[in-house]
PDB file of C-alpha atoms and ligand atoms in Angstrom:
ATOM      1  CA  UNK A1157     -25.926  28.548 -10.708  1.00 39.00           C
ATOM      2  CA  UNK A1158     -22.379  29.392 -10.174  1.00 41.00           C
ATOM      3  CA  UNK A1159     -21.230  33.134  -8.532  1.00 43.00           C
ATOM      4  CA  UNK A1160     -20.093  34.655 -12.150  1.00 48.00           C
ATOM      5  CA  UNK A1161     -17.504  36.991 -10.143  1.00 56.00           C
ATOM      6  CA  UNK A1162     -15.744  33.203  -8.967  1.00 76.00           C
ATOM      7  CA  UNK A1163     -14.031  34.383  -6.336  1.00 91.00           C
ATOM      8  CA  UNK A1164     -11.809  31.608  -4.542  1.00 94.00           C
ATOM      9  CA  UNK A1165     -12.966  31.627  -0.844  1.00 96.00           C
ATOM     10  CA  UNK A1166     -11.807  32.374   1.504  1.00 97.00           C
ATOM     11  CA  UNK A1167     -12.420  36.077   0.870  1.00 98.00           C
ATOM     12  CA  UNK A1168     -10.275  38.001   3.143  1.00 98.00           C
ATOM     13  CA  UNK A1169     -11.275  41.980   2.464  1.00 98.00           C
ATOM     14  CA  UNK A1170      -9.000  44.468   4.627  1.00 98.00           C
ATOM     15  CA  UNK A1171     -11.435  47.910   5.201  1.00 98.00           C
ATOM     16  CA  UNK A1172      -8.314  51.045   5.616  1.00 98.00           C
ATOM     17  CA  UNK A1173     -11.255  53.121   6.530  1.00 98.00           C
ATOM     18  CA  UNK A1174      -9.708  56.350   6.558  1.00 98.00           C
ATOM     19  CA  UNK A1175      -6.137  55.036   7.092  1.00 98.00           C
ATOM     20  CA  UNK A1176      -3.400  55.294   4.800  1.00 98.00           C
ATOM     21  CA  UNK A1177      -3.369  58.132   2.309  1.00 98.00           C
ATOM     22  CA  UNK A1178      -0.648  56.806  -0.789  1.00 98.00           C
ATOM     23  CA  UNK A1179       2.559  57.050   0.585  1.00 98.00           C
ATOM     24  CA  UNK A1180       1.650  54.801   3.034  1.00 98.00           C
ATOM     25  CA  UNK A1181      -0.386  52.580   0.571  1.00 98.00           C
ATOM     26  CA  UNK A1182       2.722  52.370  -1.019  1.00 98.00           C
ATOM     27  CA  UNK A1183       5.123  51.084   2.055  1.00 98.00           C
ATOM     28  CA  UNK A1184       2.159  48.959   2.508  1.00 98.00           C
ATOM     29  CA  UNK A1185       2.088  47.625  -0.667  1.00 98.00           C
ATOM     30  CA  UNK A1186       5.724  46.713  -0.810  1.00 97.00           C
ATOM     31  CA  UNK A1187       5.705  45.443   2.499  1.00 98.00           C
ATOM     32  CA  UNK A1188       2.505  42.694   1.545  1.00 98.00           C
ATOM     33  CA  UNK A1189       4.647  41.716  -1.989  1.00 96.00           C
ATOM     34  CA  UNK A1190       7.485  40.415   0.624  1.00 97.00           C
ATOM     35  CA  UNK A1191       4.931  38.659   2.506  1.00 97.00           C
ATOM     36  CA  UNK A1192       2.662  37.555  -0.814  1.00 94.00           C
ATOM     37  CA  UNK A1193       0.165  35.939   1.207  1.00 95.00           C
ATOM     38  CA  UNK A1194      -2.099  35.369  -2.057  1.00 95.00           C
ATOM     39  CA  UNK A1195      -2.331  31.874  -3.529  1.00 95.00           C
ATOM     40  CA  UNK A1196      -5.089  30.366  -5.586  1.00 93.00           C
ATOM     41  CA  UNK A1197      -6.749  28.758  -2.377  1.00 94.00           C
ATOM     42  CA  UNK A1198      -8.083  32.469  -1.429  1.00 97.00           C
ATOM     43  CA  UNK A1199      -9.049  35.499  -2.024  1.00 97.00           C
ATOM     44  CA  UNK A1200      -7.556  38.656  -1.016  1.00 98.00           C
ATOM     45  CA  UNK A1201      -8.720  42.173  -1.515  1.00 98.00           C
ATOM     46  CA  UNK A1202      -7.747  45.632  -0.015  1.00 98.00           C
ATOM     47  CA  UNK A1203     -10.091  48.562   0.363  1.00 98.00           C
ATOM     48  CA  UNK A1204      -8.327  52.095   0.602  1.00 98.00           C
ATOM     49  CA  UNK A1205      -9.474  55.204   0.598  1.00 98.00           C
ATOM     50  CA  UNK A1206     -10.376  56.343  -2.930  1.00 98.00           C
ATOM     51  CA  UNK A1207      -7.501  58.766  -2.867  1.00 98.00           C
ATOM     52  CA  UNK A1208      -5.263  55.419  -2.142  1.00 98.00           C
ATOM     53  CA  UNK A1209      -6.359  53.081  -4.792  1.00 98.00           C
ATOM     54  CA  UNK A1210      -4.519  54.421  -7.893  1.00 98.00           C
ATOM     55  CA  UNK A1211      -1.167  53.956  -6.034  1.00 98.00           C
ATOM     56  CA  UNK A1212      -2.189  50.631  -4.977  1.00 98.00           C
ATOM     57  CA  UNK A1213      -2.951  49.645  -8.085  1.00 97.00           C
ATOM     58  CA  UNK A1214       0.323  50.262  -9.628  1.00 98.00           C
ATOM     59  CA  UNK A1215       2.103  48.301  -6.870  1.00 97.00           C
ATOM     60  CA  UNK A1216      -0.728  45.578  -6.993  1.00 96.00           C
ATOM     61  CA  UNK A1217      -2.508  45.696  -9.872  1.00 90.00           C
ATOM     62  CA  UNK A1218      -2.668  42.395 -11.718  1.00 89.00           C
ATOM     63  CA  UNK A1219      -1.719  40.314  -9.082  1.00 94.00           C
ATOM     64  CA  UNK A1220      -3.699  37.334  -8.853  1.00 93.00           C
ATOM     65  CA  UNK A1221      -5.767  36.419  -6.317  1.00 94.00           C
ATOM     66  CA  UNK A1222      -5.223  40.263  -5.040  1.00 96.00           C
ATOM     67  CA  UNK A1223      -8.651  42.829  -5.703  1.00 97.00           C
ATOM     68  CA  UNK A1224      -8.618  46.272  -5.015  1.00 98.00           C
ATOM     69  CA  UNK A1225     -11.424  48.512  -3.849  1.00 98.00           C
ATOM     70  CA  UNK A1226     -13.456  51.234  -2.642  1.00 98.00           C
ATOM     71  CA  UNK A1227     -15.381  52.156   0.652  1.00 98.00           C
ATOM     72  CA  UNK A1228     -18.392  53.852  -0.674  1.00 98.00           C
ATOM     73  CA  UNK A1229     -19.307  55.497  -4.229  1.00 98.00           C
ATOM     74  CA  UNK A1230     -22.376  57.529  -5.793  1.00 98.00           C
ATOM     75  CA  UNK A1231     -24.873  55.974  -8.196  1.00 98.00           C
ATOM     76  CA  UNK A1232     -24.482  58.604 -10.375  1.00 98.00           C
ATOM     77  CA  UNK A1233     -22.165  58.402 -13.190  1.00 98.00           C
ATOM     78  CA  UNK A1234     -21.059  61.859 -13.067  1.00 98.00           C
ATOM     79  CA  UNK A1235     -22.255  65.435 -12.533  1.00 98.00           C
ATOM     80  CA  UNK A1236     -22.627  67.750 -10.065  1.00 98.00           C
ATOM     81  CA  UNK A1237     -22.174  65.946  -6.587  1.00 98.00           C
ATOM     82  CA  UNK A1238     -19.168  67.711  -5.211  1.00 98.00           C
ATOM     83  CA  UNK A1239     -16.989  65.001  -2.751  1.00 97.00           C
ATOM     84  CA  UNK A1240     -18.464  61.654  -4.169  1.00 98.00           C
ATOM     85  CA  UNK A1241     -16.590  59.121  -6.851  1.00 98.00           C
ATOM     86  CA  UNK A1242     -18.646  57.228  -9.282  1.00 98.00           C
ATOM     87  CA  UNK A1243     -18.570  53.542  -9.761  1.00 98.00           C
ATOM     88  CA  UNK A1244     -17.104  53.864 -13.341  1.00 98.00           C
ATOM     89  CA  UNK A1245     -14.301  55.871 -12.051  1.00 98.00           C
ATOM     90  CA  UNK A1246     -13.540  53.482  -9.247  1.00 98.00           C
ATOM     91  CA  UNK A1247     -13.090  50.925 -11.931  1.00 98.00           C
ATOM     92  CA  UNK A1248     -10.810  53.143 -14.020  1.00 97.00           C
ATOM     93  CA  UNK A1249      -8.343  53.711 -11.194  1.00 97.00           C
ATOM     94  CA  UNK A1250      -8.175  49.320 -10.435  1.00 97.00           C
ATOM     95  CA  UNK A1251     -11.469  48.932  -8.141  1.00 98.00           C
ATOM     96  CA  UNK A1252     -12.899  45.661  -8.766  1.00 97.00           C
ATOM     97  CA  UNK A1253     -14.994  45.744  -5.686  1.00 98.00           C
ATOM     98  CA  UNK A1254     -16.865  48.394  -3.662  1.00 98.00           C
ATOM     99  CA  UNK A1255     -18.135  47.911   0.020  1.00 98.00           C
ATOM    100  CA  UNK A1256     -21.776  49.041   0.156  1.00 98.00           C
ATOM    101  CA  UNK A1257     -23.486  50.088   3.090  1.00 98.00           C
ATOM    102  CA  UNK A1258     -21.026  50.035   5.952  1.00 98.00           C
ATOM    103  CA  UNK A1259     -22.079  50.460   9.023  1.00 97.00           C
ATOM    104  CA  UNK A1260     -20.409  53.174   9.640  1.00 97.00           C
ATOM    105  CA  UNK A1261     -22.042  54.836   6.307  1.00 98.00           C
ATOM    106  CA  UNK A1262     -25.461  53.703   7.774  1.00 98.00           C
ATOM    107  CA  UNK A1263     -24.594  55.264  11.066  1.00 96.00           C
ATOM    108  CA  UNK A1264     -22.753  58.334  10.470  1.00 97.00           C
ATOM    109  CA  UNK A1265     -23.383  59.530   7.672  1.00 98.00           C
ATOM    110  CA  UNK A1266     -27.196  58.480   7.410  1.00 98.00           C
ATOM    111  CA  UNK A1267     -26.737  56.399   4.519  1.00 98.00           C
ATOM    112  CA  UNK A1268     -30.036  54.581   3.751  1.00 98.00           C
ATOM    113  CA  UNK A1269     -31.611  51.011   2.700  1.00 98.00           C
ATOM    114  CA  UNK A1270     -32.751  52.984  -0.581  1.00 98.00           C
ATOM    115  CA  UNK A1271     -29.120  54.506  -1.227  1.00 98.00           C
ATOM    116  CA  UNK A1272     -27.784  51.321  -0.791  1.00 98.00           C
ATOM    117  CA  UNK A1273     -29.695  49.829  -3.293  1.00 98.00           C
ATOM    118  CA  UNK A1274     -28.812  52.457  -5.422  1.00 98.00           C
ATOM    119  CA  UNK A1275     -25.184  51.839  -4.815  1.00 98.00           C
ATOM    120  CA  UNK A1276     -25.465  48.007  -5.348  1.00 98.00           C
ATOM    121  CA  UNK A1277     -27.236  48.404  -8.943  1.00 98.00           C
ATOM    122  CA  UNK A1278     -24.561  51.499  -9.697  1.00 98.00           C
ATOM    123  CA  UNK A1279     -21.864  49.211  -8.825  1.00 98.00           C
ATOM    124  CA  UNK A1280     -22.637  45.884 -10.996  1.00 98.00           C
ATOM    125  CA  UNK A1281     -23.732  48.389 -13.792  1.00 98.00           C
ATOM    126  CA  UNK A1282     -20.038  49.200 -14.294  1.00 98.00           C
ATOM    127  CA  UNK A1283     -18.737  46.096 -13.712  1.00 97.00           C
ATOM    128  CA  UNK A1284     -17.720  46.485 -10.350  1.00 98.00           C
ATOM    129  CA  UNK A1285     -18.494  43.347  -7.362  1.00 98.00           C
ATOM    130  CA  UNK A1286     -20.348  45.007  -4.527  1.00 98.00           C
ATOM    131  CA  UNK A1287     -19.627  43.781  -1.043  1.00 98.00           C
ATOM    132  CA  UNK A1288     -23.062  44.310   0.678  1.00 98.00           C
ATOM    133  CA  UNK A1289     -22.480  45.034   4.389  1.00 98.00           C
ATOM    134  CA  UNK A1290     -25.275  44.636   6.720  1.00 98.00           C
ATOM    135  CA  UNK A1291     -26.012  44.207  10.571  1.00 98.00           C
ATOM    136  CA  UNK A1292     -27.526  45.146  13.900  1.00 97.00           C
ATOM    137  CA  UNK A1293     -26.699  47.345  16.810  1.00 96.00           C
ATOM    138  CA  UNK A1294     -26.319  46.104  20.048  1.00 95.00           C
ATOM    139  CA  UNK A1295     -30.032  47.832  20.967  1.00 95.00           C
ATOM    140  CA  UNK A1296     -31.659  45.505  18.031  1.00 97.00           C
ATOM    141  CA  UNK A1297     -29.681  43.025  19.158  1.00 95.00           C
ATOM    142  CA  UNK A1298     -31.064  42.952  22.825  1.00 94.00           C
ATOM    143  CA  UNK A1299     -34.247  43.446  21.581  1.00 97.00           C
ATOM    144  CA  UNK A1300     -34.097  39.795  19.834  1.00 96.00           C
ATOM    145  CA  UNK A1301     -34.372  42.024  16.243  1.00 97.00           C
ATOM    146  CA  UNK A1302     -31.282  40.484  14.401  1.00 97.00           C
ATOM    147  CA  UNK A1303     -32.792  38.624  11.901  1.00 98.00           C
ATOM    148  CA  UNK A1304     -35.625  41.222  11.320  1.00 98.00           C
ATOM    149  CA  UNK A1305     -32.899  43.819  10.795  1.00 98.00           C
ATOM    150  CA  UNK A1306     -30.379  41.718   8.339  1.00 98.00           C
ATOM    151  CA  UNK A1307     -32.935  40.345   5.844  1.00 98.00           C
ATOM    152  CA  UNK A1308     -34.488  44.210   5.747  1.00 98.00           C
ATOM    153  CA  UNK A1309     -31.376  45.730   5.136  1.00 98.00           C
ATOM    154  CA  UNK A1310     -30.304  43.083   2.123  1.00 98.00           C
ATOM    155  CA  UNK A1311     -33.939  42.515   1.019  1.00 98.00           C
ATOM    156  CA  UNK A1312     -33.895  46.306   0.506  1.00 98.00           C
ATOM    157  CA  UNK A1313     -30.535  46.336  -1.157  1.00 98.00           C
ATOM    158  CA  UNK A1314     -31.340  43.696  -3.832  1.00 98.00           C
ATOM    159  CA  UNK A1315     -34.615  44.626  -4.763  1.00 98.00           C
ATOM    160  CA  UNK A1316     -35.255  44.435  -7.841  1.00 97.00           C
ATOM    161  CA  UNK A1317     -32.324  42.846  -9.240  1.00 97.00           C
ATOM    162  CA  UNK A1318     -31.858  39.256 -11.113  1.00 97.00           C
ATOM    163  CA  UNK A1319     -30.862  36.103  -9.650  1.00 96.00           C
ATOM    164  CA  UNK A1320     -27.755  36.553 -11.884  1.00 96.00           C
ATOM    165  CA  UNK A1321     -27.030  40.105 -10.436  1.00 97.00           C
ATOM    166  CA  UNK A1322     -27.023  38.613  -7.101  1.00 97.00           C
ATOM    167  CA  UNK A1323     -24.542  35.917  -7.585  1.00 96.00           C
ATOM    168  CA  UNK A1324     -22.385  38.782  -8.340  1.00 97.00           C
ATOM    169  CA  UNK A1325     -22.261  40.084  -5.427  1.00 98.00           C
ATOM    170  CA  UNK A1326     -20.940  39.218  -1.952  1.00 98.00           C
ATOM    171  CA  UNK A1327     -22.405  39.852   1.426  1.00 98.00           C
ATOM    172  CA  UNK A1328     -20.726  41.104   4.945  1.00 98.00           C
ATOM    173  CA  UNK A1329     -22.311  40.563   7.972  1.00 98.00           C
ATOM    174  CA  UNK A1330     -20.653  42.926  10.582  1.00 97.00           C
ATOM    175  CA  UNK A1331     -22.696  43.494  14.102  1.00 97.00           C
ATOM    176  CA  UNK A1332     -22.274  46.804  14.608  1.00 96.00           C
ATOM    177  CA  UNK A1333     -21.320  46.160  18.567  1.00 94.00           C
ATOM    178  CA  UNK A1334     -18.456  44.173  17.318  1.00 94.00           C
ATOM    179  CA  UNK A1335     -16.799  47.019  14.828  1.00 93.00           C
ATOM    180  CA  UNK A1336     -14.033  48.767  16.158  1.00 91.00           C
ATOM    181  CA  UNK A1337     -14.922  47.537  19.730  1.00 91.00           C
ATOM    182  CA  UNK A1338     -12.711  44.734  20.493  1.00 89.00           C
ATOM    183  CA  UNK A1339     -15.648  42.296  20.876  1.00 89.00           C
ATOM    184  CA  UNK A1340     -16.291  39.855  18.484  1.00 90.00           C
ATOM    185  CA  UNK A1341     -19.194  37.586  17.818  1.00 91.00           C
ATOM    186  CA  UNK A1342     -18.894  34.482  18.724  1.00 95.00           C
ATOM    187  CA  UNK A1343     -18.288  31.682  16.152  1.00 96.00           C
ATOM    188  CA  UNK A1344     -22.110  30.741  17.034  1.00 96.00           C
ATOM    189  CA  UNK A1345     -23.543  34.007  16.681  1.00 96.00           C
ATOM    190  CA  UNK A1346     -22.012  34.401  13.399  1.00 97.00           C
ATOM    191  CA  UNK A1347     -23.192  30.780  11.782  1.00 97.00           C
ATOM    192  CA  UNK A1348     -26.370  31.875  13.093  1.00 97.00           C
ATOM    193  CA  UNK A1349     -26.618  35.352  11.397  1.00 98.00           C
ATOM    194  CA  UNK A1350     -25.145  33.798   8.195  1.00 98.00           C
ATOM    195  CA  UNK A1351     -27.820  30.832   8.230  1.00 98.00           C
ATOM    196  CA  UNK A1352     -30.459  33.429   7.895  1.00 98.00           C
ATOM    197  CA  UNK A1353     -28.256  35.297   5.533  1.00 98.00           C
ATOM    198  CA  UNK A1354     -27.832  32.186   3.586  1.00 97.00           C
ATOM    199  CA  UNK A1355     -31.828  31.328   3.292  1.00 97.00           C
ATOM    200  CA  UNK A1356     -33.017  34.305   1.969  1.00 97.00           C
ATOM    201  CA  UNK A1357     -29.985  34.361  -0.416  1.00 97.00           C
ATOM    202  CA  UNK A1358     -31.793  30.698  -1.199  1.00 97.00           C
ATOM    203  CA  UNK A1359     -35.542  32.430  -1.685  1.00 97.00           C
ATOM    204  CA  UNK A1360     -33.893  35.305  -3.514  1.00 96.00           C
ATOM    205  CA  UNK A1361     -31.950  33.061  -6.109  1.00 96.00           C
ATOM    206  CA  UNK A1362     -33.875  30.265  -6.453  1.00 95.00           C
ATOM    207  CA  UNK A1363     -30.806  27.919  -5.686  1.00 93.00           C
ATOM    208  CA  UNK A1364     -29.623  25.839  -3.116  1.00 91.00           C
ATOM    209  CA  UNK A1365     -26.628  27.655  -1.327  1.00 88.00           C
ATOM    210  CA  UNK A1366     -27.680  30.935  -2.734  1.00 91.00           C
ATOM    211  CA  UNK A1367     -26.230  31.047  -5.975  1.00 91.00           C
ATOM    212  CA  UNK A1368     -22.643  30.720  -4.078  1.00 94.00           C
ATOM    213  CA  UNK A1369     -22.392  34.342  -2.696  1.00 97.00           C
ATOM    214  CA  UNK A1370     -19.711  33.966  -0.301  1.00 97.00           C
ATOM    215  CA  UNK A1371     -21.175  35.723   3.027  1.00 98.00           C
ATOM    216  CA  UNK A1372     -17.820  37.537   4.952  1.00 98.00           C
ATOM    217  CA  UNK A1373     -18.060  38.126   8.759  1.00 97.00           C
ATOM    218  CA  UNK A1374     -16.563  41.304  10.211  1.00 97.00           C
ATOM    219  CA  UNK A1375     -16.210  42.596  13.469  1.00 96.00           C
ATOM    220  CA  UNK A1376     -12.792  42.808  15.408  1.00 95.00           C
ATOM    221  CA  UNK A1377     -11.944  39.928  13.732  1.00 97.00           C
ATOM    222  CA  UNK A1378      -7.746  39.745  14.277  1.00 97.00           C
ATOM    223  CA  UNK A1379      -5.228  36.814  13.377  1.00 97.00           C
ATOM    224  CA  UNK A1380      -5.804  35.151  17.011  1.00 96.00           C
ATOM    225  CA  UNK A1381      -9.739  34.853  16.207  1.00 96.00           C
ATOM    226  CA  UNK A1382      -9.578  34.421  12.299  1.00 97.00           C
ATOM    227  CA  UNK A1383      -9.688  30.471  12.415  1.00 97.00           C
ATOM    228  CA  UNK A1384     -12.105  29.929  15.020  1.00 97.00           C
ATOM    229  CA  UNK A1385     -14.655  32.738  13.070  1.00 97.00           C
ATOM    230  CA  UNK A1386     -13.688  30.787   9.336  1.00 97.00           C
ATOM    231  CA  UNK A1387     -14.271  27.420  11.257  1.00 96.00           C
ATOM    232  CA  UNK A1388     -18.094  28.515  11.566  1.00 97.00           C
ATOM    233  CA  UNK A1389     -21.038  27.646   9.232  1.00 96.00           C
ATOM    234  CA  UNK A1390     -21.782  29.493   6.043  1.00 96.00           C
ATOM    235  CA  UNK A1391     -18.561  32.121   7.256  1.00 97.00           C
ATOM    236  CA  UNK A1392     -16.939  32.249   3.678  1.00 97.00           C
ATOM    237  CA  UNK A1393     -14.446  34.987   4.327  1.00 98.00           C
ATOM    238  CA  UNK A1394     -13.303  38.140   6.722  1.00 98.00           C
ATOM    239  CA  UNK A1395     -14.273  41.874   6.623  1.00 98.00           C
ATOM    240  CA  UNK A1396     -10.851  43.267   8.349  1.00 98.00           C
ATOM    241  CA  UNK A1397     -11.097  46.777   9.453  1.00 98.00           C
ATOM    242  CA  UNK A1398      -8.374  47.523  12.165  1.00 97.00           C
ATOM    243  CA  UNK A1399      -6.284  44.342  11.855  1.00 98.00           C
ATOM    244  CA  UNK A1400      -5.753  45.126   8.089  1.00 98.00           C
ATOM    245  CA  UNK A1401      -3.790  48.396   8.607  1.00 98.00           C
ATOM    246  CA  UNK A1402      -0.487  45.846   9.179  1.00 98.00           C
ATOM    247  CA  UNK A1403       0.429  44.027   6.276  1.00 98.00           C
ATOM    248  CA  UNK A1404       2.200  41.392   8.605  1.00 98.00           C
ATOM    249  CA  UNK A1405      -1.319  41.099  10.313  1.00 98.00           C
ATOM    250  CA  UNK A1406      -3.647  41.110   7.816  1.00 98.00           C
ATOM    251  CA  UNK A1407      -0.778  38.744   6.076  1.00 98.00           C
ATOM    252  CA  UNK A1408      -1.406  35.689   9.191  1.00 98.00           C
ATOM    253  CA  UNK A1409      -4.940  36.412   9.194  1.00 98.00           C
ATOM    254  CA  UNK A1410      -4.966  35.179   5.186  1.00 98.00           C
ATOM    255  CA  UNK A1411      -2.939  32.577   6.073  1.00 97.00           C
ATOM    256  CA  UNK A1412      -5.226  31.781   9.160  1.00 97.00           C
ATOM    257  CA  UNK A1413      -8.228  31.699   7.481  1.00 96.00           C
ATOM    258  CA  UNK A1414      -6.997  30.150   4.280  1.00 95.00           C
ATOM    259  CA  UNK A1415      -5.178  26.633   6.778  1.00 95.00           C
ATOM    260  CA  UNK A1416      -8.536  26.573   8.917  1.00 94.00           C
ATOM    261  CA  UNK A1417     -10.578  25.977   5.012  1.00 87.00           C
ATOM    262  CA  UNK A1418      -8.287  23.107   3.971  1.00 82.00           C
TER     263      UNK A1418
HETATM  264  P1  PGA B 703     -12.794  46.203  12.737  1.00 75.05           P
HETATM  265  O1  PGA B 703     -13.653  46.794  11.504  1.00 75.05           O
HETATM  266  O2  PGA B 703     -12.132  44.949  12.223  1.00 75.05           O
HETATM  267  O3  PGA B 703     -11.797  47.277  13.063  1.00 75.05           O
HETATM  268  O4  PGA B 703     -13.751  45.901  13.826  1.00 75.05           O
HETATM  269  C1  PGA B 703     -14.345  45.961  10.616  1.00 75.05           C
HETATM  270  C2  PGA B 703     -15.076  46.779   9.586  1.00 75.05           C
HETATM  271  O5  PGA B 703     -15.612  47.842   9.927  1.00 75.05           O
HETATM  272  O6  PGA B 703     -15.154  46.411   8.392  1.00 75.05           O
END
């Protein structure tokens, strides 16, 4: 079975967090159309805040090889749920994908396995590709509980769905010790984590390579480590937080990850 969404890996994703309301989207957005490090041997995609992604969309929108996105949204269509943005609206303002379960949803804000699998159904419901973030803290980690904690976070978030629903989507594994820290995992760690990633994306499917979802590492990744981390087994693309906030940066990383694939 092929991924329906076909996305052209590498997938290089660039996470704003909460950077970059849209003024600076814009300068952004102008600055990356100079640098137009999209081609057809990648994928690109920027995730703004929500408040971001209308502005840009109208610098961005329909560029190929170029997605837009959103950090988080509520399975609800709409109602009464004062703060949150619904996957159909997301679409409507040029979201084709939505990260789900973030760590730093998970860990701040409580998010849980059950919400995310909310999320994940919400999001292919209207159309939208879910990036499905998972991974341990350094704690679980020590305690030799990485693979326990991986498979239960995107067991939980694809229950229930259809092999066909899962090659939809894509999966980020970001160690939460790596995220925002400076420390990356080493190439090794991450072919490891993505091996087991990759299995039960096997079981869960039915197919040999799991249906083709592309499985993105994240984690201080920058444009000094981006080849060495894209060299590794089963790494199909890069979950950029910090590095993605300059578009000459998040430009070389593309172009990193994109020369290390050929
Ligand atoms: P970082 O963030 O690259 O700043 O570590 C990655 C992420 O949280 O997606």
């Amino acid at each position: 079975m092929q991924p329906d969404n076909s996305i052209a890996t590498p997938v290089i994703a660039g996470n704003w967090k909460m950077n970059k309301g849209p003024s600076a989207a814009r300068l952004f957005a102008r600055r990356i159309r100079e640098l137009a490090p999209w081609s057809d041997d990648r994928t690109l995609a920027l995730i703004p805040p929500a408040i971001s992604l209308t502005a840009l969309a109208e610098e961005l929108g329909g560029v190929e090889g170029m997605l837009l996105g959103v950090q988080d949204i509520h399975w609800q269509e709409k109602g009464a749920f004062t703060g949150e943005t619904s996957a159909g609206m997301a679409r409507d303002a040029g979201a084709s994908v939505v990260l789900v379960g973030h760590s730093e949803r998970r860990h701040i804000f409580g998010e849980t396995d059950e919400e995310t699998r909310l999320k994940v159904k919400a999001a292919l419901t209207a159309g939208l590709i879910p990036i499905l973030c998972v991974g341990e803290t350094e704690e679980e980690r020590e305690a030799g509980r990485v693979a326990e904690v991986i498979l239960r976070q995107l067991d939980a978030a694809f229950e229930g769905l259809t092999p066909e629903e899962i090659a939809r989507c894509l999966v980020a594994y970001e160690p939460v010790w790596a995220i925002g820290t400076g420390k990356t995992a080493t190439p090794r760690d991450a072919a490891n984590a993505h091996g087991i990633l990759k299995d039960r994306l096997e079981e869960l499917t039915g197919t040999r390579g799991g249906a083709g979802v592309p499985i993105l590492y994240g984690g201080s990744v920058n444009a000094e480590n981006a080849a060495d981390l894209i060299a590794a087994d089963n790494v199909d693309g890069l979950l950029v937080g910090g590095a993605s906030l300059e578009p000459e940066s998040f430009a070389a990383i593309a172009e990193a990850a994109a020369t290390a694939r050929r």
